[in-house]
CSV table of C-alpha atoms and ligand atoms in Angstrom, one decimal:
chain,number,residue,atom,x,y,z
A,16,UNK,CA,21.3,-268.0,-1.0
A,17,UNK,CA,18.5,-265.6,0.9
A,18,UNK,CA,16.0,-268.4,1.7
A,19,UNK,CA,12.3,-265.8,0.7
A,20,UNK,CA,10.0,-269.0,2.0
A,21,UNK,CA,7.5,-267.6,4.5
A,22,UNK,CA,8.2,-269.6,7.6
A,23,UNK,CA,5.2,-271.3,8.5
A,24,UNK,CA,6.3,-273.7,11.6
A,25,UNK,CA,10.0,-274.1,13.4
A,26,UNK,CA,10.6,-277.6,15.5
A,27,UNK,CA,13.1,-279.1,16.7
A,28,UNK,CA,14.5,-281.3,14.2
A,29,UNK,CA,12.8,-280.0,11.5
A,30,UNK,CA,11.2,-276.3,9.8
A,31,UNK,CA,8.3,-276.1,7.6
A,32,UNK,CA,8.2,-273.4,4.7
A,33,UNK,CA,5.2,-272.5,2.8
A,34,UNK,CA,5.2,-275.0,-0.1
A,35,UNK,CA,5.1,-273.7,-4.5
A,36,UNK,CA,2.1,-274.7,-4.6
A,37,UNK,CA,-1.5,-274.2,-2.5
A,38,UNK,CA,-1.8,-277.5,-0.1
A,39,UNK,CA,2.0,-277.9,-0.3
A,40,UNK,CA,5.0,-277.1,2.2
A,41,UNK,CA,8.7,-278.0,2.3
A,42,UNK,CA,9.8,-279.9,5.2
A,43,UNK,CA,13.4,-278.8,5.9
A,44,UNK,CA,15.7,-281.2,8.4
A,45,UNK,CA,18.3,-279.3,10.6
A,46,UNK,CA,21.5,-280.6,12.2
A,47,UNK,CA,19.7,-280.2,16.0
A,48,UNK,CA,19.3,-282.6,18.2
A,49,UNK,CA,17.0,-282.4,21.4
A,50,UNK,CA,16.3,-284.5,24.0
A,51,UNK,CA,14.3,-284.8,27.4
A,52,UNK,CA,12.1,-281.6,26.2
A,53,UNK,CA,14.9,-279.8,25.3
A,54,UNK,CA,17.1,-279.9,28.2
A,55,UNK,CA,19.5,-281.6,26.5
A,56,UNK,CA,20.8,-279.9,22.7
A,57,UNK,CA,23.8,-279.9,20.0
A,58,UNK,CA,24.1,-279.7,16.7
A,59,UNK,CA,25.4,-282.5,14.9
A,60,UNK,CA,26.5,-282.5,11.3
A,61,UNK,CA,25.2,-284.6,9.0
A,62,UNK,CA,22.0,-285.6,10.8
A,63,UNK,CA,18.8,-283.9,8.5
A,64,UNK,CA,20.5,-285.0,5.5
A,65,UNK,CA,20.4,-288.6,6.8
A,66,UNK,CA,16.8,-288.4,8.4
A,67,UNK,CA,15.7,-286.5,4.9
A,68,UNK,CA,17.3,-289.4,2.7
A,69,UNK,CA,15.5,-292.3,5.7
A,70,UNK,CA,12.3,-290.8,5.8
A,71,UNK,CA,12.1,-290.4,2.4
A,72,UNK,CA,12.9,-293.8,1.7
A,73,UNK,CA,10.4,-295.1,4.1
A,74,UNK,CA,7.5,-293.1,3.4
A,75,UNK,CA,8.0,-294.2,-0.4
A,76,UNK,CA,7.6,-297.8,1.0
A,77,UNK,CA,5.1,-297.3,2.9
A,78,UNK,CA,3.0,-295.4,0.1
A,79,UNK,CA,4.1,-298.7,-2.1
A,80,UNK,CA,1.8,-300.8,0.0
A,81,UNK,CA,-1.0,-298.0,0.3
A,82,UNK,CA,-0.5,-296.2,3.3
A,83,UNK,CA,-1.4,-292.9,2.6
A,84,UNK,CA,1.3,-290.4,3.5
A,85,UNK,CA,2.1,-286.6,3.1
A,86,UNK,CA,5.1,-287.4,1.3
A,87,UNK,CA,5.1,-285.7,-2.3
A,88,UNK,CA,8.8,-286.0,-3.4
A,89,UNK,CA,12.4,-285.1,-2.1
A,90,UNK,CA,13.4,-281.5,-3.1
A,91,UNK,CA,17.1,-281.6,-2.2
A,92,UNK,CA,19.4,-283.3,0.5
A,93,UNK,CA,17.8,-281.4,3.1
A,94,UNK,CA,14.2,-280.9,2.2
A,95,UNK,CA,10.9,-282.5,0.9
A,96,UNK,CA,7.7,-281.4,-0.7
A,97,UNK,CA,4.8,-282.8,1.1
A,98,UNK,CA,1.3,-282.3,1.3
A,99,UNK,CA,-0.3,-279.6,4.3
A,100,UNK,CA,-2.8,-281.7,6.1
A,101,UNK,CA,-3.8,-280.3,10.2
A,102,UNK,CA,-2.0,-282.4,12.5
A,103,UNK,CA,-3.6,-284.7,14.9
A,104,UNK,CA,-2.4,-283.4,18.1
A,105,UNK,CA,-0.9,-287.0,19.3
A,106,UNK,CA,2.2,-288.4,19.6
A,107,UNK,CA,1.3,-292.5,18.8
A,108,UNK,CA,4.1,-294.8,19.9
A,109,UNK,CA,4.4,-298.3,18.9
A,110,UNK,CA,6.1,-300.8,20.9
A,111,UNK,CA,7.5,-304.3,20.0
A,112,UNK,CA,10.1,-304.8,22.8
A,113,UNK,CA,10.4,-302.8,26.1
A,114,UNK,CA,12.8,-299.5,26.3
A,115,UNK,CA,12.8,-296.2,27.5
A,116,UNK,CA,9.8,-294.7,28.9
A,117,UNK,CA,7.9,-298.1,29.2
A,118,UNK,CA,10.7,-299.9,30.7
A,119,UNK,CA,10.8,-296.9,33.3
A,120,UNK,CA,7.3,-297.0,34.2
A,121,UNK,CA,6.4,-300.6,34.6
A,122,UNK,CA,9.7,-301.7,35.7
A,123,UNK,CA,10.6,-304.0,33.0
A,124,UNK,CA,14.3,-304.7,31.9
A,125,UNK,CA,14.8,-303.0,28.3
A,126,UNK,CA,15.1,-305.9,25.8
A,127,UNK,CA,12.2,-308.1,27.0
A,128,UNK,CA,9.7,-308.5,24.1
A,129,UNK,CA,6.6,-307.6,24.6
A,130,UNK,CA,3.7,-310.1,24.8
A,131,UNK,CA,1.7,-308.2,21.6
A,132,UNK,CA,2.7,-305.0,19.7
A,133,UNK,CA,1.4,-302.0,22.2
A,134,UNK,CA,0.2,-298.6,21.3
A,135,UNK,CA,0.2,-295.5,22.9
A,136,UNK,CA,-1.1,-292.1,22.5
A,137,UNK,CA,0.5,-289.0,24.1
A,138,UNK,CA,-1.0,-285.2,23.7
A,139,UNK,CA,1.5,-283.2,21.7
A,140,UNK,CA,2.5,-280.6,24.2
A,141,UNK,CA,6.1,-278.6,24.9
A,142,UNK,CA,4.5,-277.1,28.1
A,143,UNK,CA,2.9,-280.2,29.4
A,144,UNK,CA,6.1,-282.2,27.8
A,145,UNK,CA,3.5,-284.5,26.1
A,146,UNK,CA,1.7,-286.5,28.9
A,147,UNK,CA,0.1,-290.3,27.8
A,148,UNK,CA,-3.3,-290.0,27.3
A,149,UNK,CA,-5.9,-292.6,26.8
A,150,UNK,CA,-8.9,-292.8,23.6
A,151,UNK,CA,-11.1,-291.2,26.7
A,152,UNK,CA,-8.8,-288.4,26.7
A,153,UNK,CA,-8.6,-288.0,23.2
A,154,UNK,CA,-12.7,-288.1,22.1
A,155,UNK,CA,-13.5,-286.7,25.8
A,156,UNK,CA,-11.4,-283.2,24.5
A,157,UNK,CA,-12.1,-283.6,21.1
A,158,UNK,CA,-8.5,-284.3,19.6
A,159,UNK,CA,-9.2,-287.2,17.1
A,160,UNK,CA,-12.7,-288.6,17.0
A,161,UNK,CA,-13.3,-292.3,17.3
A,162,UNK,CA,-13.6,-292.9,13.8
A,163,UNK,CA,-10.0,-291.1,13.1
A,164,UNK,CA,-8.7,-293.1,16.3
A,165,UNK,CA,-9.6,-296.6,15.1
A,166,UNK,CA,-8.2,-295.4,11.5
A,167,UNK,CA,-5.1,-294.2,13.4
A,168,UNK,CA,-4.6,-297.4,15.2
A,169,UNK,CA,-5.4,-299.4,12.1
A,170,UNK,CA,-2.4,-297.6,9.9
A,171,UNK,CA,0.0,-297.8,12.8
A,172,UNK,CA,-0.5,-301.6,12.4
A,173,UNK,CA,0.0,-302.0,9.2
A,174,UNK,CA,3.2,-299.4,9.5
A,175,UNK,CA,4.4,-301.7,12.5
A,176,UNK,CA,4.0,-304.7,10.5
A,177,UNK,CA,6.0,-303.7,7.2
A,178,UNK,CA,8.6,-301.8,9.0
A,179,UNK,CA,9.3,-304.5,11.3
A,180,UNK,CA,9.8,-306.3,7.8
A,181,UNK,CA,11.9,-304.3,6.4
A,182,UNK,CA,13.8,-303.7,9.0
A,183,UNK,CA,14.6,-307.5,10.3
A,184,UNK,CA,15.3,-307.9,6.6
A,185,UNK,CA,18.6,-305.8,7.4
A,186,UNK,CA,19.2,-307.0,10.6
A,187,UNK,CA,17.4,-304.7,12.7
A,188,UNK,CA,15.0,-304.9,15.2
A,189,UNK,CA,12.4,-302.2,15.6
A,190,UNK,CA,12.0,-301.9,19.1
A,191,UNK,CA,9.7,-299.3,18.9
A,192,UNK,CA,8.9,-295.8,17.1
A,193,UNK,CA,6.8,-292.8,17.2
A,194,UNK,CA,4.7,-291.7,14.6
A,195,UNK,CA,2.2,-288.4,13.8
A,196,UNK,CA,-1.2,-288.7,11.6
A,197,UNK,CA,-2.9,-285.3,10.1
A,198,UNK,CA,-6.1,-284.5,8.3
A,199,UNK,CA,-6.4,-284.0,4.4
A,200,UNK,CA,-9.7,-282.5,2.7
A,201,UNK,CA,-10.1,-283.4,-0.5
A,202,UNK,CA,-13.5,-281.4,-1.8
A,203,UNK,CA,-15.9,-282.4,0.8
A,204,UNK,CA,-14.1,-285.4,2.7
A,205,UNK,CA,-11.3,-285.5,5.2
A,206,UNK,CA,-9.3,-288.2,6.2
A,207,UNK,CA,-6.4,-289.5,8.0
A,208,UNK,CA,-3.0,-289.4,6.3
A,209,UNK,CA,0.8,-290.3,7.7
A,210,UNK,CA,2.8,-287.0,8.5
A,211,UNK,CA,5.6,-286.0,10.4
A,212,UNK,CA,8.8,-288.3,9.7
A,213,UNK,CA,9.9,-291.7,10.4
A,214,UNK,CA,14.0,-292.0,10.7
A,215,UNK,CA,16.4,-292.9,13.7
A,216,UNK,CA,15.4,-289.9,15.5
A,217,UNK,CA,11.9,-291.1,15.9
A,218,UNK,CA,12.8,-294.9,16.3
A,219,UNK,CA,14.6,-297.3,18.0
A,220,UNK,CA,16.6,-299.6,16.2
A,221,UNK,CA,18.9,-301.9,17.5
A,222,UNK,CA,21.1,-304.0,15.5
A,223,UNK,CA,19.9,-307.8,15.8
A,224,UNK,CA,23.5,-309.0,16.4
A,225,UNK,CA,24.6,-307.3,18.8
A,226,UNK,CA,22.0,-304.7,20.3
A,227,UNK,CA,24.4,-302.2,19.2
A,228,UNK,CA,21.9,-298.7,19.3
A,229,UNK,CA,21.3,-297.5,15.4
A,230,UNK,CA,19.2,-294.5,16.5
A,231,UNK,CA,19.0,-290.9,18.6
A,232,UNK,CA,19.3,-293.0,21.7
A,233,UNK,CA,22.9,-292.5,20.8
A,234,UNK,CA,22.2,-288.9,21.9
A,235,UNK,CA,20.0,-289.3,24.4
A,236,UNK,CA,22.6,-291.4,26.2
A,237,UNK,CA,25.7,-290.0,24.9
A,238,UNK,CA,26.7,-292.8,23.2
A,239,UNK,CA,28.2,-290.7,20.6
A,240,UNK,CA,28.5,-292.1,16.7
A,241,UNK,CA,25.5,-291.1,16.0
A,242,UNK,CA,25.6,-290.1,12.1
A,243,UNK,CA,28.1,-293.5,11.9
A,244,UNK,CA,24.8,-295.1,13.4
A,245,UNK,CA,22.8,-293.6,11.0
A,246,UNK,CA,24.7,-293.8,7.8
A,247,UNK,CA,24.8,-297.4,8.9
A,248,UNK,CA,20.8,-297.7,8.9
A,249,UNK,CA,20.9,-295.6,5.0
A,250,UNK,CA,23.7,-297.7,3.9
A,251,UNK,CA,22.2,-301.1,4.9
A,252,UNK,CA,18.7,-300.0,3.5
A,253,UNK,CA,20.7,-299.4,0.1
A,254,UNK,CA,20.1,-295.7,0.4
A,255,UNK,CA,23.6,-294.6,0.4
A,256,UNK,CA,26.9,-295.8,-1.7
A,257,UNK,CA,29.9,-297.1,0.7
A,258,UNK,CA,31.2,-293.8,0.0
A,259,UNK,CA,29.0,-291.4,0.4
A,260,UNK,CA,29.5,-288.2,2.8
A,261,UNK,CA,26.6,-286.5,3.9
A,262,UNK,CA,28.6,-284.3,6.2
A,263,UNK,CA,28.4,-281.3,3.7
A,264,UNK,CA,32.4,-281.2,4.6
A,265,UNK,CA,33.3,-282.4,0.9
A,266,UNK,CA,32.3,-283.0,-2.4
A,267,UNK,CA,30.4,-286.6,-2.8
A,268,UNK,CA,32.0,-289.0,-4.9
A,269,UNK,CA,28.8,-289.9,-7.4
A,270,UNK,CA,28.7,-293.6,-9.1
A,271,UNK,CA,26.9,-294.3,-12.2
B,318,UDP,N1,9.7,-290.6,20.5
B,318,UDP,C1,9.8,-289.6,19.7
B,318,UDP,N2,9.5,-288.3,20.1
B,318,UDP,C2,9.1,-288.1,21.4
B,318,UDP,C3,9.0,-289.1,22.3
B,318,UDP,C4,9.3,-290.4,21.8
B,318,UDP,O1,10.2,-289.8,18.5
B,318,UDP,O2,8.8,-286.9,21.7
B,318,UDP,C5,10.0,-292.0,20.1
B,318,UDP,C6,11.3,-292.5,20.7
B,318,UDP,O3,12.4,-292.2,19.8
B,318,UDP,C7,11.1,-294.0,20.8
B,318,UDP,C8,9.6,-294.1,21.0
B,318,UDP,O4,9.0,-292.9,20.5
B,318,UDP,O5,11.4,-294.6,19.6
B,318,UDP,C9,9.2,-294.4,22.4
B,318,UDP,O6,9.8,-293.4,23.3
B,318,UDP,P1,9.6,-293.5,24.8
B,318,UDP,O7,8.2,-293.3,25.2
B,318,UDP,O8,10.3,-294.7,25.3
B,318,UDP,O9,10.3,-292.1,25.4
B,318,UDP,P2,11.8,-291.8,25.6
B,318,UDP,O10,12.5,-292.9,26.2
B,318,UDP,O11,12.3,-291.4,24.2
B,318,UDP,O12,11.7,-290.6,26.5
């Protein structure tokens, strides 16, 4: 099929299309994986159909307890219909337990829980391969203004708190995740509204068992498994049948 969307924004997980209607675009997940600002890259099968299926699921959670989101509805098995909003131009981690860059920085062993939940911000750059910044930073240069920042860190509370729920409720820890806010007018006010996606390639999840990896880690270390690791997370969030295949190599057994 010709795909006639007008390409509006290519990533590198993920392309957005111009949407049916005004306000709306189609978020599309590909098969790529990228890691370390792109020096590392590979296709693997099965991957956006996963993430489409996760961060569908947890959006629709999320907008259950009245976070607002730009989730509209899932399309197909690879793409979504959410609403356009401008995106905040920060990356905002949150962290439950050291790993990765935090363990690297302040020298402290990956695992160790952390003495409160910690949040970060870094400016969404390629060129500057997204350097932390600090709330100085961000109302100094006129990225978010205090107001959006203290709404920011409010949400990312609340999205901390339920998903770390969730989660534990399935044996998983959420050691820590990343997470993108953007601006929606509606007639004269804006506000603050989740965007972007939240699945294993913007988490890390480890299983509370055995600290087996359930996320892109998998990749970044390669750990290989990773769409076993991730049909794991759907399958124990009751997203996917035992059977399913989201590999697009066969037809999928459907159960009534
Ligand atoms: N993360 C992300 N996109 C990025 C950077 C980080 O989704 O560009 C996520 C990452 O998967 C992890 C969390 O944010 O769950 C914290 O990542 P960290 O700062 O430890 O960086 P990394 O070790 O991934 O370089």
């Amino acid at each position: 099929m010709i795909n006639r969307r007008r390409r509006i924004y290519e990533g590198k997980a993920k392309v957005l299309y111009e949407g049916p209607e005004p306000g709306t675009l189609v978020q599309h997940f590909k098969d790529d994986a990228t890691a370390f600002n792109r020096k590392k890259q590979d296709t693997i099968d099965g991957k956006g159909v996963l993430n489409n299926r996760i961060s569908e699921y947890i959006f629709t959670r999320l907008g259950e307890i009245g976070v607002p989101t730009h989730f509209i509805r899932r399309m197909n098995m690879r793409e979504q219909l959410i609403r356009e909003v401008e995106i905040v131009p920060l990356e905002v981690v949150v962290r439950n337990v050291a790993a990765g860059s935090l363990s690297k920085r302040l020298g402290i062993d990956e695992g160790t829980p952390l003495p409160r939940s910690i949040i970060e911000f870094y400016f969404k750059s390629d060129d500057l391969e997204d350097p932390m910044v600090s709330e100085e930073h961000i109302t100094a240069f006129g990225w978010a203004s205090p107001q959006e920042i203290d709404d920011i860190m409010a949400l990312s509370i609340r999205i901390n708190d339920f998903l770390s729920g969730l989660f534990m409720g399935v044996g998983i820890r959420l050691v820590d995740f990343k997470l993108e806010f953007g601006r929606l007018w509606e007639n004269d006010m804006v506000r603050i509204i989740l965007a972007d996606e939240i699945s294993p390639d913007s988490c890390r999840l480890w299983d509370i068992a055995t600290n087996d990896r359930l996320d892109k880690d998998r990749f970044r270390r390669d750990m290989g498994g990773l769409v076993e690791a991730y049909q794991d997370v759907a399958r124990r969030l009751g997203i996917l049948a035992e059977n399913d295949r989201t590999g697009g190599k066969g037809p999928v057994l459907v159960k009534n």
